[in-house]
Amino acid sequence: CCPYGLAFMYVAEKHHNSGPLEMHGLVRKNGGFMSDGSYDVKELYNIRANDYIEGARRYDSGQNNNFVTLTMAIAGLEQVLEWQRDDDVRKHIEPLMEYLCERVSSVGIVVPPRNSRSPHIVGLRFPRGSQKACARELACLAQELKNRNIFVSIRGDSIRVSLHIWTTKSDIDRLYYALADFIAQP
């Protein structure tokens, strides 16, 4: 939900005074300036264990964000909160995931049981021993799907499918027909 270059991280209070992720001046007291007011870049990287900002701010990255990206992040987070409040994402994705799993299993693709898969991501597999399960065939499948503007990720012997709020039943049908065509090829 955030624009490029912006990320958020939760740090439990018990870790607020642990070592920082980066050792630059922005996470040091006084912005990295020495007690005499000088600024010696070489000195920043010397071990000065007690010189970090108190609390979770010591985990900040070596850059400051600009007002445009922060405004974009706020809008994105507000949208996610609205979806979460109304449970829209889950209500939209769960039935689509069931539909996907039913469709692809009807052509012999192996789908993990409902209790061992995520509500929005699933790893589909060809049956053991199937010639379609080899790396070369899966690479061909990925290319064929890409040619049809269907984007999945091949992870080992699995086809990772991730549903999103914008996924439609029509998208799943397109994936199903592409997989059925692939299976039908000699």
XYZ file of C-alpha atoms in Angstrom:
186
model
C 0.000 0.000 0.000
C 3.016 2.289 0.105
C 4.925 4.012 -2.673
C 8.448 2.997 -3.645
C 11.083 3.946 -1.075
C 8.763 3.911 1.907
C 8.274 1.116 4.406
C 7.017 0.670 7.918
C 8.307 -1.599 10.625
C 6.923 -2.415 14.045
C 9.545 -2.754 16.759
C 8.471 -4.233 20.103
C 9.350 -1.969 22.990
C 11.776 -4.523 24.434
C 13.943 -3.965 21.313
C 13.844 -0.162 21.264
C 17.373 0.093 22.625
C 18.932 -2.707 20.590
C 21.518 -1.995 17.922
C 20.271 -0.114 14.847
C 19.986 -1.697 11.416
C 22.195 0.965 9.821
C 25.063 2.865 11.432
C 24.605 6.265 9.759
C 24.346 9.716 11.300
C 20.564 10.009 11.100
C 20.079 7.391 13.832
C 22.581 9.043 16.155
C 21.911 11.726 18.721
C 22.569 15.201 17.355
C 22.263 13.882 13.814
C 25.722 12.383 13.980
C 27.508 15.565 15.001
C 30.238 15.159 17.599
C 29.899 16.690 21.063
C 32.181 19.536 19.953
C 29.895 20.332 17.011
C 32.140 18.849 14.349
C 30.970 16.309 11.813
C 33.516 13.652 10.969
C 32.123 10.968 8.652
C 34.851 8.513 9.659
C 33.891 8.986 13.303
C 30.263 8.047 12.578
C 31.285 4.461 11.929
C 33.364 4.077 15.034
C 31.618 2.209 17.784
C 29.800 4.725 19.937
C 27.300 2.408 21.571
C 25.446 5.036 23.594
C 25.148 7.549 20.768
C 21.932 6.268 19.132
C 18.533 7.935 19.225
C 16.350 6.537 21.992
C 13.531 4.177 21.052
C 12.465 2.728 17.720
C 13.680 5.750 15.709
C 17.147 4.198 15.800
C 15.855 1.792 13.132
C 15.152 4.563 10.603
C 16.764 4.180 7.198
C 19.524 6.415 5.907
C 17.123 8.749 4.133
C 14.198 10.986 4.894
C 10.903 10.654 3.078
C 9.313 13.449 1.129
C 5.854 14.892 1.597
C 4.489 13.411 -1.622
C 5.297 9.792 -0.716
C 4.034 10.248 2.817
C 0.727 11.610 1.488
C 0.498 8.631 -0.859
C 1.237 6.229 2.004
C -1.463 7.807 4.163
C -4.026 7.402 1.360
C -2.972 3.773 0.822
C -3.123 2.927 4.517
C -6.529 4.602 4.872
C -7.795 2.460 1.975
C -6.448 -0.720 3.564
C -8.064 0.214 6.877
C -11.387 0.796 5.138
C -11.182 -2.587 3.414
C -10.169 -4.241 6.672
C -12.915 -2.552 8.676
C -15.562 -3.826 6.288
C -13.708 -7.132 5.792
C -14.021 -6.457 2.059
C -10.767 -8.129 1.035
C -11.540 -11.437 2.742
C -15.181 -11.400 1.596
C -14.026 -10.845 -1.969
C -11.090 -13.270 -2.066
C -12.334 -16.317 -0.145
C -15.051 -17.315 -2.629
C -12.680 -16.649 -5.544
C -10.054 -18.914 -3.991
C -12.635 -21.684 -3.568
C -13.723 -21.191 -7.170
C -10.105 -21.324 -8.392
C -9.337 -24.496 -6.457
C -12.506 -26.241 -7.659
C -11.881 -25.287 -11.292
C -8.235 -26.319 -11.525
C -8.682 -29.533 -9.558
C -11.318 -30.567 -12.119
C -8.531 -30.862 -14.728
C -6.209 -32.846 -12.452
C -4.150 -30.095 -10.869
C -3.299 -30.863 -7.246
C -4.593 -28.263 -4.782
C -3.671 -28.252 -1.093
C -6.530 -28.864 1.340
C -8.365 -25.757 2.530
C -6.946 -26.041 6.065
C -3.346 -25.920 4.804
C -3.484 -22.974 2.419
C -3.626 -19.242 2.808
C -6.906 -17.484 1.996
C -5.230 -15.462 -0.788
C -2.237 -17.499 -2.014
C -2.158 -21.068 -3.222
C 0.482 -23.351 -4.683
C -0.892 -25.504 -7.498
C 0.928 -28.630 -8.659
C 0.707 -31.148 -11.423
C 0.357 -34.746 -10.189
C 3.558 -36.574 -9.248
C 5.102 -38.236 -12.252
C 3.362 -35.914 -14.694
C 5.667 -34.732 -17.483
C 4.139 -31.254 -16.950
C 5.741 -31.083 -13.473
C 9.317 -30.733 -14.732
C 11.147 -27.402 -14.543
C 11.306 -26.968 -18.324
C 7.566 -27.469 -18.723
C 6.790 -25.127 -15.835
C 8.992 -22.447 -17.404
C 7.069 -22.886 -20.663
C 3.805 -22.608 -18.744
C 4.933 -19.394 -17.038
C 5.818 -17.894 -20.421
C 2.514 -18.983 -21.943
C 0.595 -17.456 -19.044
C 2.595 -14.245 -19.342
C 1.764 -14.106 -23.062
C -1.893 -14.200 -22.022
C -1.344 -11.451 -19.406
C -1.737 -13.923 -16.552
C 0.964 -13.495 -13.946
C 1.927 -16.254 -11.544
C 5.182 -17.293 -9.963
C 6.808 -20.690 -10.400
C 8.208 -21.803 -7.053
C 9.997 -25.109 -7.379
C 7.373 -27.533 -8.677
C 4.507 -25.264 -7.671
C 2.533 -22.591 -9.497
C 2.015 -19.809 -6.968
C -1.243 -17.939 -7.545
C -1.958 -14.855 -5.481
C -5.407 -13.277 -5.504
C -5.963 -9.580 -4.837
C -8.870 -7.221 -4.320
C -8.939 -6.547 -8.067
C -9.037 -10.246 -9.061
C -12.289 -11.262 -10.748
C -14.009 -14.533 -11.563
C -13.204 -13.804 -15.196
C -9.478 -13.678 -14.288
C -9.753 -17.101 -12.692
C -11.571 -18.466 -15.740
C -8.765 -17.135 -17.964
C -6.204 -18.939 -15.773
C -8.282 -22.122 -15.797
C -8.580 -22.177 -19.608
C -4.863 -21.454 -19.999
C -3.993 -24.340 -17.653
C -6.470 -26.659 -19.397
C -4.930 -25.772 -22.773
C -1.445 -26.415 -21.382
C -2.465 -29.798 -19.995
C -4.027 -30.767 -23.336
C -0.750 -30.113 -25.212
C 1.264 -33.256 -25.994
